[in-house]
Amino acid sequence: MKPDEEITLWLGATRYYLGRMTYAVGSFCDLLIEHWPALSEDTRYLIQRDLEREFEKDDEARKDGRKFLPLGQDCDRTWWELVRRLWL
């Protein structure tokens, strides 16, 4: 896979699943965690950047008691927390 194709696929999929409230979030996060070591530095950086932004938005939304949560419900956020452990 070419570098630009990798970014398109993995970053696009990450952005698609952020905020979703479905069992598929867990399936995607499992795949992302499995393939993380093989992803280019650029792809990992962009995913990390986007996910950290969503954590900030999600923290604020939860603090304010908003209905829309950028990372989805608690079970969805738990999956994203597992992904986040890759760089924390």
PDB file of C-alpha atoms in Angstrom:
ATOM      1  CA  MET A   1       0.000   0.000   0.000  1.00  0.00           C
ATOM      2  CA  LYS A   2       1.344   3.424  -0.895  1.00  0.00           C
ATOM      3  CA  PRO A   3       1.785   5.957   1.945  1.00  0.00           C
ATOM      4  CA  ASP A   4      -1.034   8.201   0.718  1.00  0.00           C
ATOM      5  CA  GLU A   5      -3.337   5.185   0.389  1.00  0.00           C
ATOM      6  CA  GLU A   6      -2.501   4.118   3.939  1.00  0.00           C
ATOM      7  CA  ILE A   7      -3.370   7.559   5.294  1.00  0.00           C
ATOM      8  CA  THR A   8      -6.585   7.673   3.268  1.00  0.00           C
ATOM      9  CA  LEU A   9      -7.681   4.255   4.499  1.00  0.00           C
ATOM     10  CA  TRP A  10      -6.717   4.380   8.190  1.00  0.00           C
ATOM     11  CA  LEU A  11      -7.330   8.066   8.895  1.00  0.00           C
ATOM     12  CA  GLY A  12     -10.589   8.009   6.957  1.00  0.00           C
ATOM     13  CA  ALA A  13     -11.800   4.945   8.829  1.00  0.00           C
ATOM     14  CA  THR A  14     -10.772   6.414  12.181  1.00  0.00           C
ATOM     15  CA  ARG A  15     -12.704   9.603  11.456  1.00  0.00           C
ATOM     16  CA  TYR A  16     -15.689   7.535  10.340  1.00  0.00           C
ATOM     17  CA  TYR A  17     -15.807   5.507  13.556  1.00  0.00           C
ATOM     18  CA  LEU A  18     -15.193   8.414  15.954  1.00  0.00           C
ATOM     19  CA  GLY A  19     -18.513   9.192  17.611  1.00  0.00           C
ATOM     20  CA  ARG A  20     -20.249   6.089  16.337  1.00  0.00           C
ATOM     21  CA  MET A  21     -22.269   4.132  18.840  1.00  0.00           C
ATOM     22  CA  THR A  22     -22.118   0.573  17.584  1.00  0.00           C
ATOM     23  CA  TYR A  23     -20.340  -2.720  18.201  1.00  0.00           C
ATOM     24  CA  ALA A  24     -18.297  -1.959  15.068  1.00  0.00           C
ATOM     25  CA  VAL A  25     -16.270   0.636  17.017  1.00  0.00           C
ATOM     26  CA  GLY A  26     -14.731  -2.196  19.018  1.00  0.00           C
ATOM     27  CA  SER A  27     -13.993  -4.235  15.910  1.00  0.00           C
ATOM     28  CA  PHE A  28     -12.319  -1.265  14.249  1.00  0.00           C
ATOM     29  CA  CYS A  29     -10.291  -0.382  17.354  1.00  0.00           C
ATOM     30  CA  ASP A  30      -9.089  -3.991  17.604  1.00  0.00           C
ATOM     31  CA  LEU A  31      -7.866  -3.809  14.004  1.00  0.00           C
ATOM     32  CA  LEU A  32      -6.241  -0.424  14.537  1.00  0.00           C
ATOM     33  CA  ILE A  33      -4.391  -1.674  17.614  1.00  0.00           C
ATOM     34  CA  GLU A  34      -3.262  -4.809  15.762  1.00  0.00           C
ATOM     35  CA  HIS A  35      -1.950  -2.870  12.749  1.00  0.00           C
ATOM     36  CA  TRP A  36      -0.590   0.165  14.638  1.00  0.00           C
ATOM     37  CA  PRO A  37       3.069  -0.982  14.639  1.00  0.00           C
ATOM     38  CA  ALA A  38       3.015  -1.376  10.853  1.00  0.00           C
ATOM     39  CA  LEU A  39       1.516   2.046  10.145  1.00  0.00           C
ATOM     40  CA  SER A  40       3.748   4.859   8.983  1.00  0.00           C
ATOM     41  CA  GLU A  41       4.787   7.590  11.387  1.00  0.00           C
ATOM     42  CA  ASP A  42       2.658  10.096   9.436  1.00  0.00           C
ATOM     43  CA  THR A  43      -0.459   7.927   9.675  1.00  0.00           C
ATOM     44  CA  ARG A  44       0.049   7.299  13.396  1.00  0.00           C
ATOM     45  CA  TYR A  45       0.622  11.025  14.013  1.00  0.00           C
ATOM     46  CA  LEU A  46      -2.580  12.069  12.227  1.00  0.00           C
ATOM     47  CA  ILE A  47      -4.697   9.441  14.002  1.00  0.00           C
ATOM     48  CA  GLN A  48      -3.192  10.409  17.353  1.00  0.00           C
ATOM     49  CA  ARG A  49      -3.787  14.113  16.693  1.00  0.00           C
ATOM     50  CA  ASP A  50      -7.420  13.564  15.704  1.00  0.00           C
ATOM     51  CA  LEU A  51      -8.138  11.226  18.588  1.00  0.00           C
ATOM     52  CA  GLU A  52      -6.614  13.570  21.172  1.00  0.00           C
ATOM     53  CA  ARG A  53      -8.811  16.396  19.843  1.00  0.00           C
ATOM     54  CA  GLU A  54     -11.867  14.176  20.172  1.00  0.00           C
ATOM     55  CA  PHE A  55     -10.940  13.276  23.746  1.00  0.00           C
ATOM     56  CA  GLU A  56     -10.798  16.986  24.579  1.00  0.00           C
ATOM     57  CA  LYS A  57     -14.214  17.562  22.977  1.00  0.00           C
ATOM     58  CA  ASP A  58     -15.659  14.468  24.653  1.00  0.00           C
ATOM     59  CA  ASP A  59     -14.360  15.477  28.088  1.00  0.00           C
ATOM     60  CA  GLU A  60     -15.951  18.908  27.670  1.00  0.00           C
ATOM     61  CA  ALA A  61     -19.257  17.471  26.451  1.00  0.00           C
ATOM     62  CA  ARG A  62     -19.455  15.074  29.378  1.00  0.00           C
ATOM     63  CA  LYS A  63     -18.586  17.856  31.821  1.00  0.00           C
ATOM     64  CA  ASP A  64     -21.384  20.013  30.373  1.00  0.00           C
ATOM     65  CA  GLY A  65     -23.882  17.140  30.338  1.00  0.00           C
ATOM     66  CA  ARG A  66     -24.458  17.321  26.584  1.00  0.00           C
ATOM     67  CA  LYS A  67     -26.342  14.552  24.813  1.00  0.00           C
ATOM     68  CA  PHE A  68     -23.935  14.313  21.859  1.00  0.00           C
ATOM     69  CA  LEU A  69     -20.650  12.785  22.928  1.00  0.00           C
ATOM     70  CA  PRO A  70     -17.834  13.005  20.364  1.00  0.00           C
ATOM     71  CA  LEU A  71     -16.470   9.568  21.314  1.00  0.00           C
ATOM     72  CA  GLY A  72     -19.869   7.907  21.627  1.00  0.00           C
ATOM     73  CA  GLN A  73     -21.221   6.280  24.751  1.00  0.00           C
ATOM     74  CA  ASP A  74     -19.087   4.957  27.625  1.00  0.00           C
ATOM     75  CA  CYS A  75     -18.549   1.581  25.942  1.00  0.00           C
ATOM     76  CA  ASP A  76     -17.336   3.301  22.756  1.00  0.00           C
ATOM     77  CA  ARG A  77     -15.053   5.641  24.658  1.00  0.00           C
ATOM     78  CA  THR A  78     -13.531   2.626  26.417  1.00  0.00           C
ATOM     79  CA  TRP A  79     -12.447   1.255  23.033  1.00  0.00           C
ATOM     80  CA  TRP A  80     -10.865   4.584  22.086  1.00  0.00           C
ATOM     81  CA  GLU A  81      -9.069   4.626  25.434  1.00  0.00           C
ATOM     82  CA  LEU A  82      -7.479   1.291  24.476  1.00  0.00           C
ATOM     83  CA  VAL A  83      -6.243   2.840  21.236  1.00  0.00           C
ATOM     84  CA  ARG A  84      -4.958   5.863  23.133  1.00  0.00           C
ATOM     85  CA  ARG A  85      -2.795   3.609  25.299  1.00  0.00           C
ATOM     86  CA  LEU A  86      -0.644   3.017  22.208  1.00  0.00           C
ATOM     87  CA  TRP A  87       1.062   6.363  22.773  1.00  0.00           C
ATOM     88  CA  LEU A  88       0.426   7.260  26.412  1.00  0.00           C
TER      89      LEU A  88
END
